[in-house]
CSV table of C-alpha atoms in Angstrom, one decimal:
chain,number,residue,atom,x,y,z
A,12,MET,CA,88.1,116.2,87.3
A,13,SER,CA,86.7,118.2,84.3
A,14,THR,CA,86.1,116.5,81.0
A,15,ALA,CA,86.8,118.0,77.6
A,16,ASP,CA,83.3,119.4,77.2
A,17,GLU,CA,82.9,120.9,80.8
A,18,PRO,CA,83.8,124.5,81.7
A,19,VAL,CA,86.9,124.6,83.6
A,20,SER,CA,86.9,127.0,86.6
A,21,PRO,CA,90.2,128.3,88.2
A,22,ALA,CA,89.9,126.0,91.2
A,23,THR,CA,89.4,123.1,88.8
A,24,ALA,CA,92.3,124.0,86.9
A,25,ASP,CA,94.4,124.2,90.0
A,26,THR,CA,93.3,120.7,91.0
A,27,ASP,CA,94.1,119.3,87.6
A,28,ARG,CA,97.6,120.8,87.8
A,29,THR,CA,98.2,119.3,91.1
A,30,ALA,CA,96.9,116.0,90.0
A,31,ARG,CA,99.2,116.1,86.9
A,32,ARG,CA,102.2,117.1,89.2
A,33,GLU,CA,101.4,114.1,91.5
A,34,ALA,CA,101.0,111.8,88.5
A,35,GLY,CA,104.4,112.9,87.2
A,36,THR,CA,103.0,114.2,83.9
A,37,SER,CA,103.1,117.9,84.4
A,38,PRO,CA,104.3,119.8,81.4
A,39,ALA,CA,106.5,121.8,83.6
A,40,ASP,CA,108.6,119.0,84.8
A,41,GLY,CA,108.8,117.2,81.4
A,42,GLY,CA,106.8,114.2,82.5
A,43,GLY,CA,104.0,114.6,80.0
A,44,THR,CA,103.6,113.0,76.6
A,45,GLY,CA,101.1,113.0,73.9
A,46,PRO,CA,97.6,112.1,74.8
A,47,GLU,CA,97.5,108.9,72.6
A,48,THR,CA,100.6,106.9,73.8
A,49,GLY,CA,101.6,107.9,77.2
A,50,ALA,CA,105.2,108.0,78.4
A,51,GLY,CA,105.7,104.3,77.5
A,52,PRO,CA,104.1,101.0,78.7
A,53,GLU,CA,105.1,101.0,82.4
A,54,THR,CA,105.4,104.9,82.9
A,55,GLY,CA,102.0,105.2,81.3
A,56,ARG,CA,100.3,102.7,83.6
A,57,GLU,CA,102.0,104.2,86.7
A,58,ALA,CA,100.8,107.6,85.6
A,59,ILE,CA,97.3,106.4,85.2
A,60,ILE,CA,97.3,104.7,88.7
A,61,ARG,CA,98.7,107.9,90.3
A,62,ALA,CA,96.2,110.0,88.7
A,63,ALA,CA,93.4,107.5,89.6
A,64,ARG,CA,94.6,107.2,93.1
A,65,ARG,CA,94.1,110.9,93.7
A,66,ALA,CA,91.0,111.1,91.7
A,67,PHE,CA,89.3,108.4,93.8
A,68,THR,CA,90.6,109.9,97.1
A,69,LEU,CA,89.4,113.6,96.3
A,70,LYS,CA,86.0,112.7,94.7
A,71,PRO,CA,83.2,110.1,95.2
A,72,TYR,CA,83.4,107.3,92.8
A,73,ALA,CA,80.3,108.3,90.8
A,74,GLU,CA,82.0,111.7,90.1
A,75,VAL,CA,85.2,110.3,88.8
A,76,THR,CA,85.4,110.2,85.1
A,77,MET,CA,87.9,108.1,82.8
A,78,ARG,CA,88.3,111.3,80.8
A,79,GLY,CA,89.4,113.2,83.8
A,80,ILE,CA,91.9,110.6,84.9
A,81,ALA,CA,93.3,110.5,81.4
A,82,ALA,CA,93.6,114.2,81.4
A,83,ALA,CA,95.4,114.1,84.7
A,84,ALA,CA,97.8,111.2,83.6
A,85,GLY,CA,98.4,112.8,80.2
A,86,VAL,CA,97.2,109.9,78.2
A,87,SER,CA,94.0,109.1,76.1
A,88,PRO,CA,90.9,107.6,77.8
A,89,SER,CA,91.0,104.7,75.3
A,90,LEU,CA,94.5,103.8,76.6
A,91,ILE,CA,93.0,103.6,80.0
A,92,VAL,CA,90.3,101.1,78.7
A,93,LYS,CA,92.8,99.2,76.9
A,94,ARG,CA,95.0,98.7,80.1
A,95,PHE,CA,92.3,98.4,82.6
A,96,GLY,CA,89.0,97.7,80.9
A,97,SER,CA,86.7,99.8,83.1
A,98,LYS,CA,86.4,102.3,85.8
A,99,GLU,CA,85.6,99.5,88.2
A,100,ALA,CA,88.7,97.6,87.4
A,101,LEU,CA,90.8,100.8,87.7
A,102,PHE,CA,89.2,101.4,91.1
A,103,ASN,CA,90.0,97.8,92.2
A,104,THR,CA,93.6,98.4,91.1
A,105,VAL,CA,93.8,101.6,93.2
A,106,VAL,CA,92.5,100.0,96.4
A,107,ASP,CA,95.0,97.2,96.2
A,108,PHE,CA,97.4,97.8,99.0
A,109,ARG,CA,99.3,94.4,98.4
A,110,PRO,CA,102.2,95.8,96.3
A,111,ALA,CA,103.1,98.5,99.0
A,112,ALA,CA,102.7,95.8,101.8
A,113,ALA,CA,105.0,93.5,100.1
A,114,GLU,CA,107.8,96.1,100.1
A,115,LEU,CA,106.9,97.5,103.7
A,116,PHE,CA,107.2,94.1,105.3
A,117,ALA,CA,110.1,92.8,103.3
A,118,ALA,CA,112.6,92.8,106.4
A,119,PRO,CA,113.3,90.7,109.3
A,120,LEU,CA,111.4,91.7,112.4
A,121,PRO,CA,114.5,92.9,114.3
A,122,GLY,CA,114.9,95.6,111.9
A,123,LEU,CA,111.6,96.1,110.5
A,124,GLY,CA,110.9,99.6,112.3
A,125,ARG,CA,113.6,101.1,110.5
A,126,HIS,CA,112.8,99.4,107.4
A,127,LEU,CA,109.3,100.6,107.5
A,128,VAL,CA,110.3,104.3,107.8
A,129,LEU,CA,112.8,104.2,105.0
A,130,THR,CA,110.5,102.2,102.8
A,131,MET,CA,107.6,104.7,103.5
A,132,VAL,CA,109.7,107.6,102.4
A,133,GLU,CA,111.0,105.9,99.3
A,134,LEU,CA,107.6,104.7,98.3
A,135,ARG,CA,106.2,108.3,98.6
A,136,ASP,CA,109.1,109.6,96.4
A,137,ARG,CA,108.7,107.0,93.8
A,138,LEU,CA,105.0,107.1,93.6
A,139,ARG,CA,104.6,110.9,94.1
A,140,GLY,CA,102.2,110.3,96.6
A,141,ASP,CA,101.5,108.2,100.0
A,142,PRO,CA,100.9,104.5,99.3
A,143,LEU,CA,98.5,104.3,102.4
A,144,LEU,CA,96.8,107.6,103.4
A,145,ARG,CA,94.0,107.0,100.9
A,146,VAL,CA,92.3,104.8,103.4
A,147,VAL,CA,92.0,107.7,105.6
A,148,PHE,CA,90.9,110.5,103.2
A,149,SER,CA,88.9,108.8,100.7
A,150,LEU,CA,85.7,110.8,99.8
A,151,GLY,CA,83.7,107.9,98.4
A,152,ILE,CA,80.3,106.8,99.5
A,153,GLU,CA,79.9,104.6,102.4
A,154,ASP,CA,80.3,101.4,100.5
A,155,GLU,CA,83.5,102.4,98.8
A,156,ARG,CA,85.1,103.6,102.1
A,157,THR,CA,84.1,100.3,103.7
A,158,LEU,CA,85.7,98.4,100.8
A,159,LEU,CA,88.8,100.5,101.0
A,160,ARG,CA,89.1,99.9,104.8
A,161,ALA,CA,88.3,96.2,104.5
A,162,ARG,CA,91.2,95.9,101.9
A,163,PHE,CA,93.5,97.8,104.2
A,164,ARG,CA,92.8,95.7,107.1
A,165,GLU,CA,93.3,92.5,105.0
A,166,GLN,CA,96.2,93.4,103.0
A,167,VAL,CA,98.2,95.4,105.6
A,168,THR,CA,97.1,95.1,109.2
A,169,ASP,CA,96.1,91.4,109.1
A,170,ARG,CA,99.3,90.6,107.0
A,171,LEU,CA,101.6,92.4,109.6
A,172,ALA,CA,99.6,90.7,112.6
A,173,GLU,CA,100.6,87.3,111.0
A,174,LEU,CA,104.3,88.2,110.9
A,175,LEU,CA,104.5,89.4,114.6
A,176,THR,CA,105.4,87.2,117.3
A,177,GLY,CA,104.4,87.2,121.0
A,178,PRO,CA,101.1,88.5,122.7
A,179,ASP,CA,98.7,91.1,121.2
A,180,ALA,CA,99.9,90.8,117.7
A,181,ARG,CA,96.7,92.2,116.2
A,182,LEU,CA,96.7,95.0,118.6
A,183,ARG,CA,100.3,95.7,117.9
A,184,ALA,CA,99.8,95.6,114.2
A,185,GLU,CA,97.0,98.1,114.3
A,186,LEU,CA,99.2,100.4,116.3
A,187,VAL,CA,102.1,100.1,113.8
A,188,ALA,CA,99.7,100.6,110.8
A,189,GLY,CA,98.6,103.9,112.7
A,190,GLN,CA,102.2,105.0,113.1
A,191,LEU,CA,102.7,104.6,109.4
A,192,LEU,CA,99.5,106.6,108.7
A,193,GLY,CA,100.7,109.2,111.0
A,194,LEU,CA,104.0,109.4,109.4
A,195,GLY,CA,102.4,109.7,105.9
A,196,ALA,CA,100.2,112.5,107.3
A,197,THR,CA,103.1,114.5,108.8
A,198,LEU,CA,105.1,114.3,105.7
A,199,SER,CA,102.1,115.5,103.6
A,200,LEU,CA,101.1,118.2,106.0
A,201,HIS,CA,104.6,119.8,106.3
A,202,ARG,CA,105.7,119.8,102.7
A,203,PRO,CA,107.3,121.5,101.0
A,204,ASP,CA,108.9,123.8,103.5
A,205,GLY,CA,108.6,122.1,106.8
A,206,ALA,CA,111.3,120.6,108.8
A,207,THR,CA,110.5,117.0,107.7
A,208,ALA,CA,110.8,118.1,104.1
A,209,GLY,CA,114.5,118.9,104.6
A,210,THR,CA,115.3,116.0,106.8
A,211,THR,CA,117.0,112.9,105.3
A,212,ALA,CA,115.1,109.6,105.4
A,213,GLU,CA,117.9,108.1,107.6
A,214,ARG,CA,117.4,110.9,110.2
A,215,LEU,CA,113.7,110.4,110.1
A,216,ALA,CA,114.3,106.8,110.7
A,217,ASP,CA,116.6,107.5,113.7
A,218,LEU,CA,113.8,109.5,115.4
A,219,TYR,CA,110.6,107.6,114.3
A,220,ALA,CA,111.5,104.0,113.9
A,221,PRO,CA,112.3,103.1,117.7
A,222,GLY,CA,108.6,103.6,118.6
A,223,ILE,CA,107.5,101.3,115.7
A,224,GLN,CA,110.3,98.7,116.6
A,225,TYR,CA,108.9,98.8,120.1
A,226,LEU,CA,105.5,97.8,118.9
A,227,VAL,CA,107.0,95.3,116.5
A,228,ASP,CA,109.0,93.6,119.4
A,229,GLY,CA,106.1,93.8,121.8
A,230,SER,CA,108.5,93.8,124.7
A,231,ALA,CA,107.8,95.7,127.8
A,232,ASP,CA,111.3,95.8,128.9
A,233,ARG,CA,112.8,97.1,125.5
A,234,THR,CA,114.6,100.4,126.0
């Protein structure tokens, strides 16, 4: 992201516009507010996290600036410092998968497959971005990618493995996580005019959830 005293190329301007759109603060959609206050305590925090998530995914940690995140979120850099303290603290918030995992796994095992698909779609809409895909596409240096993947394993895969019953729980949890990442990648790749973009969440669940549920159940004779 460019800072206020850097020249802005057309490509950078396009990236910034996309970041603002995903952060929900694009002037075109009425989501932006003044640079000092943001859109209110909770909305401002969510906009900062969305912008930071995108920034840390698209750029190495060292190239991400608080000023760039602030510009994308439509807030002032001082507001980010006030709420998060530092870039490191903001990064640690961004790489926390626990809030998404809590919602994804909040269903009994017999209906978890369908719940996972519906919740993934709902989270993507609410967060204006995928809650899990950054673990795959992060451009950080090796230490940052290692941390991101370790957090994902601990907070998503390991947590699911603890919930599953029957044999090969860890293997099945990893495969379920892969299915969720695949769903997120498909929804991202084919928007805004692909077939998935025009399909209801319920229909996506009809088609996609049975495969996930098979892995959740771990039953060789399930049809």
